[in-house]
Amino acid sequence: GAVVSQHPSWVICKSGTSVKIECRSLDFQATTMFWYRQFPKQSLMLMATSNEGSKATYEQGVEKDKFLINHASLTLSTLTVTSAHPEDSSFYICSAITGASTDTQYFGPGTRLTVL
Amino acid sequence: AQKITQTQPGMFVQEKEAVTLDCTYDTSDQSYGLFWYKQPSSGEMIFLIYQGSYDEQNATEGRYSLNFQKARKSANLVISASQLGDSAMYFCAMREWGSSNTGKLIFGQGTTLQVKP
């Protein structure tokens, strides 16, 4: 089956620093990747849709300058949380699809970010 | 308006028994897909089962089956012969294939299932 990896699986950083999270499709080419944020015991909240070679489409209320997304290749998308603050602490999950019309989204294992 | 509704925040089931997790949806698209994902405490989202709006048969995958009632706009997940490892959060999700088809999934609020030994 389709495998998506995320790195790192967890990260602790100081307030004011930037953190980069990588999302890779390991055995398929992902035309589209998605970034989600999830708070404890809540549903996934879509942050942005990332298409290879083009600018990401952000959901309403998501700060583009704070959450920088780059989809440089068909197997890699990155999310950079800039000038992180404690309220950015969350579980971040990416997913990927190949682009076929009935495609399933396959999810990465997630990254737990803690900002001190 | 909520497009995907899961009305059961938490459910308990005895090991080896069957359990049904409810999901209702709302869409004006004729073409759409319904998904169920499992999220154990580790956090990973595991794809379980898919049902297309034009599929005439209910989807089945091992112990998972989807009770699809199109007229009622419901897509309940049935887990047969529950196992302790089924304890997790379960999400119902929908993808609309209409003119705004971006591949986005719309998720429900989730149901936490606990299997009792």
Short mmCIF file of C-alpha atoms in Angstrom, two decimals:
data_model
loop_
_atom_site.label_atom_id
_atom_site.label_comp_id
_atom_site.label_asym_id
_atom_site.label_seq_id
_atom_site.Cartn_x
_atom_site.Cartn_y
_atom_site.Cartn_z
CA GLY A 1 0.00 0.00 0.00
CA ALA A 2 0.86 3.66 -0.18
CA VAL A 3 3.29 4.82 2.50
CA VAL A 4 3.71 8.36 3.73
CA SER A 5 6.42 9.31 6.18
CA GLN A 6 6.86 12.37 8.35
CA HIS A 7 9.94 13.71 10.00
CA PRO A 8 10.44 14.42 12.81
CA SER A 9 7.87 12.40 14.74
CA TRP A 10 8.14 14.81 17.62
CA VAL A 11 9.93 18.09 18.24
CA ILE A 12 10.33 20.44 21.17
CA CYS A 13 11.47 23.97 20.46
CA LYS A 14 11.79 27.32 22.16
CA SER A 15 9.32 30.11 21.55
CA GLY A 16 10.40 32.31 18.65
CA THR A 17 12.25 29.64 16.71
CA SER A 18 11.16 28.04 13.43
CA VAL A 19 10.47 24.37 12.94
CA LYS A 20 10.37 22.44 9.67
CA ILE A 21 8.33 19.27 9.25
CA GLU A 22 8.83 17.02 6.22
CA CYS A 23 6.22 14.85 4.56
CA ARG A 24 7.31 12.24 2.02
CA SER A 25 5.43 9.79 -0.16
CA LEU A 26 7.71 6.76 -0.20
CA ASP A 27 6.30 4.52 -2.91
CA PHE A 28 4.21 6.79 -5.10
CA GLN A 29 4.24 10.24 -6.59
CA ALA A 30 1.95 12.65 -4.78
CA THR A 31 0.47 15.35 -6.95
CA THR A 32 -1.30 16.78 -3.94
CA MET A 33 -0.46 16.79 -0.27
CA PHE A 34 -2.51 18.09 2.62
CA TRP A 35 -1.51 19.46 5.99
CA TYR A 36 -3.73 19.06 9.01
CA ARG A 37 -3.61 20.15 12.59
CA GLN A 38 -5.21 18.21 15.39
CA PHE A 39 -5.82 19.11 19.01
CA PRO A 40 -6.27 16.36 21.62
CA LYS A 41 -9.49 14.37 21.22
CA GLN A 42 -10.63 16.58 18.35
CA SER A 43 -11.01 16.12 14.65
CA LEU A 44 -8.46 16.98 12.01
CA MET A 45 -8.47 20.57 10.84
CA LEU A 46 -7.25 21.10 7.29
CA MET A 47 -4.65 23.85 7.14
CA ALA A 48 -3.65 23.85 3.49
CA THR A 49 -3.55 21.96 0.22
CA SER A 50 -0.18 21.67 -1.43
CA ASN A 51 0.27 20.95 -5.13
CA GLU A 52 3.65 20.16 -6.59
CA GLY A 53 5.24 23.15 -8.23
CA SER A 54 2.62 25.68 -7.21
CA LYS A 55 1.70 27.78 -4.22
CA ALA A 56 -0.23 26.14 -1.44
CA THR A 57 -3.91 26.91 -0.94
CA TYR A 58 -4.60 27.83 2.66
CA GLU A 59 -7.86 27.36 4.48
CA GLN A 60 -9.62 30.35 5.91
CA GLY A 61 -8.09 31.52 9.15
CA VAL A 62 -4.70 29.89 8.60
CA GLU A 63 -1.84 32.37 8.58
CA LYS A 64 0.18 31.90 5.40
CA ASP A 65 3.21 33.71 6.74
CA LYS A 66 3.28 31.63 9.88
CA PHE A 67 2.78 28.22 8.29
CA LEU A 68 4.97 28.11 5.20
CA ILE A 69 4.34 25.19 2.88
CA ASN A 70 6.60 24.10 0.06
CA HIS A 71 5.91 21.21 -2.31
CA ALA A 72 9.17 21.07 -4.18
CA SER A 73 8.85 17.62 -5.70
CA LEU A 74 6.29 14.90 -6.29
CA THR A 75 7.44 13.10 -3.15
CA LEU A 76 8.17 15.89 -0.68
CA SER A 77 6.22 18.65 1.00
CA THR A 78 7.43 20.68 3.94
CA LEU A 79 5.62 22.70 6.58
CA THR A 80 7.61 25.36 8.39
CA VAL A 81 6.16 26.87 11.53
CA THR A 82 7.82 30.25 11.75
CA SER A 83 8.39 32.10 15.02
CA ALA A 84 6.63 29.37 16.93
CA HIS A 85 4.65 30.16 20.06
CA PRO A 86 3.19 27.86 22.71
CA GLU A 87 -0.25 28.08 21.07
CA ASP A 88 1.26 26.45 17.98
CA SER A 89 1.85 23.30 20.00
CA SER A 90 -0.22 20.62 18.34
CA PHE A 91 -0.20 17.40 16.35
CA TYR A 92 0.50 18.04 12.67
CA ILE A 93 -0.39 15.38 10.12
CA CYS A 94 0.18 15.32 6.40
CA SER A 95 -1.54 13.22 3.79
CA ALA A 96 -1.03 12.57 0.11
CA ILE A 97 -2.94 11.47 -2.95
CA THR A 98 -1.77 10.55 -6.42
CA GLY A 99 -4.42 12.51 -8.25
CA ALA A 100 -6.64 9.75 -9.57
CA SER A 101 -10.32 10.59 -9.36
CA THR A 102 -11.18 8.03 -6.70
CA ASP A 103 -7.95 8.34 -4.82
CA THR A 104 -7.65 7.60 -1.15
CA GLN A 105 -5.74 9.96 1.09
CA TYR A 106 -2.88 8.23 2.84
CA PHE A 107 -1.65 9.80 6.02
CA GLY A 108 1.74 10.19 7.57
CA PRO A 109 2.29 9.19 11.20
CA GLY A 110 2.12 12.77 12.41
CA THR A 111 4.48 15.16 14.17
CA ARG A 112 3.91 16.29 17.71
CA LEU A 113 5.17 19.86 18.17
CA THR A 114 5.70 21.31 21.62
CA VAL A 115 6.72 24.94 21.89
CA LEU A 116 8.13 25.98 25.25
CA ALA B 1 -23.63 23.48 8.26
CA GLN B 2 -21.91 20.33 9.38
CA LYS B 3 -21.27 18.15 6.36
CA ILE B 4 -20.21 15.05 8.26
CA THR B 5 -21.84 14.23 11.58
CA GLN B 6 -20.78 11.56 14.01
CA THR B 7 -23.19 11.69 16.92
CA GLN B 8 -21.43 9.21 19.20
CA PRO B 9 -18.49 10.83 21.00
CA GLY B 10 -17.73 7.54 22.76
CA MET B 11 -18.75 3.92 22.44
CA PHE B 12 -18.08 0.76 24.41
CA VAL B 13 -18.25 -2.76 23.02
CA GLN B 14 -17.51 -6.14 24.50
CA GLU B 15 -14.70 -8.09 22.91
CA LYS B 16 -15.89 -10.40 20.10
CA GLU B 17 -19.15 -8.51 19.65
CA ALA B 18 -20.10 -6.35 16.69
CA VAL B 19 -20.40 -2.57 16.90
CA THR B 20 -21.84 0.09 14.61
CA LEU B 21 -20.40 3.59 14.43
CA ASP B 22 -22.78 6.14 12.99
CA CYS B 23 -22.04 8.68 10.29
CA THR B 24 -24.40 10.95 8.41
CA TYR B 25 -23.40 13.34 5.67
CA ASP B 26 -24.75 16.25 3.71
CA THR B 27 -23.85 17.08 0.14
CA SER B 28 -25.47 18.38 -3.01
CA ASP B 29 -22.95 16.60 -5.23
CA GLN B 30 -24.15 13.49 -7.02
CA SER B 31 -20.65 12.06 -7.05
CA TYR B 32 -18.81 11.68 -3.78
CA GLY B 33 -16.85 9.20 -1.73
CA LEU B 34 -17.09 8.21 1.90
CA PHE B 35 -14.13 7.03 3.95
CA TRP B 36 -13.52 5.64 7.39
CA TYR B 37 -10.22 6.06 9.19
CA LYS B 38 -8.97 4.65 12.47
CA GLN B 39 -6.67 6.66 14.71
CA PRO B 40 -5.08 4.71 17.58
CA SER B 41 -3.38 6.48 20.45
CA SER B 42 -0.15 6.60 18.44
CA GLY B 43 -1.83 9.21 16.23
CA GLU B 44 -1.47 7.62 12.82
CA MET B 45 -4.54 7.75 10.59
CA ILE B 46 -5.23 4.30 9.17
CA PHE B 47 -7.50 3.97 6.14
CA LEU B 48 -10.17 1.32 6.71
CA ILE B 49 -12.80 1.38 4.01
CA TYR B 50 -14.18 3.38 1.09
CA GLN B 51 -17.66 3.69 -0.45
CA GLY B 52 -18.39 5.53 -3.66
CA SER B 53 -21.74 7.21 -4.12
CA TYR B 54 -22.45 5.14 -7.22
CA ASP B 55 -21.42 1.85 -5.70
CA GLU B 56 -24.46 -0.39 -5.48
CA GLN B 57 -22.96 -2.85 -3.06
CA ASN B 58 -21.93 -2.00 0.47
CA ALA B 59 -18.17 -1.97 0.85
CA THR B 60 -16.50 -4.65 2.94
CA GLU B 61 -12.88 -5.07 4.06
CA GLY B 62 -12.27 -7.98 6.35
CA ARG B 63 -14.06 -7.30 9.64
CA TYR B 64 -15.12 -3.85 8.45
CA SER B 65 -18.24 -3.19 6.45
CA LEU B 66 -19.95 0.01 5.51
CA ASN B 67 -23.72 0.19 5.78
CA PHE B 68 -24.44 2.71 3.03
CA GLN B 69 -27.96 4.12 2.91
CA LYS B 70 -27.89 6.76 0.24
CA ALA B 71 -31.44 8.04 0.66
CA ARG B 72 -30.85 8.58 4.34
CA LYS B 73 -27.35 9.96 3.70
CA SER B 74 -25.78 7.64 6.19
CA ALA B 75 -22.58 5.60 6.00
CA ASN B 76 -22.25 3.65 9.20
CA LEU B 77 -19.18 1.55 9.92
CA VAL B 78 -19.77 -1.94 11.24
CA ILE B 79 -16.92 -3.73 12.98
CA SER B 80 -17.58 -7.41 13.51
CA ALA B 81 -15.94 -9.57 16.17
CA SER B 82 -14.34 -6.64 18.00
CA GLN B 83 -10.79 -7.03 19.21
CA LEU B 84 -8.92 -5.16 21.94
CA GLY B 85 -6.77 -3.62 19.24
CA ASP B 86 -9.84 -1.96 17.76
CA SER B 87 -9.86 0.53 20.63
CA ALA B 88 -9.18 3.85 18.92
CA MET B 89 -10.78 6.98 17.56
CA TYR B 90 -12.70 6.51 14.32
CA PHE B 91 -13.34 9.22 11.78
CA CYS B 92 -15.83 9.31 8.96
CA ALA B 93 -14.87 11.53 6.04
CA MET B 94 -16.28 12.60 2.69
CA ARG B 95 -14.71 13.73 -0.55
CA GLU B 96 -16.89 15.54 -3.08
CA TRP B 97 -16.06 14.95 -6.74
CA GLY B 98 -18.03 17.95 -8.03
CA SER B 99 -16.79 21.07 -9.75
CA SER B 100 -14.76 22.07 -6.73
CA ASN B 101 -12.99 18.74 -6.56
CA THR B 102 -9.77 19.58 -4.80
CA GLY B 103 -9.24 16.20 -3.21
CA LYS B 104 -10.06 17.63 0.20
CA LEU B 105 -11.58 15.41 2.83
CA ILE B 106 -14.24 16.68 5.17
CA PHE B 107 -14.01 14.94 8.53
CA GLY B 108 -16.56 14.22 11.20
CA GLN B 109 -15.94 14.88 14.86
CA GLY B 110 -14.85 11.32 15.53
CA THR B 111 -16.02 8.49 17.77
CA THR B 112 -13.83 6.98 20.47
CA LEU B 113 -14.34 3.24 20.64
CA GLN B 114 -13.28 1.22 23.65
CA VAL B 115 -13.31 -2.56 23.49
CA LYS B 116 -13.79 -4.26 26.84
CA PRO B 117 -12.15 -7.62 27.54
#
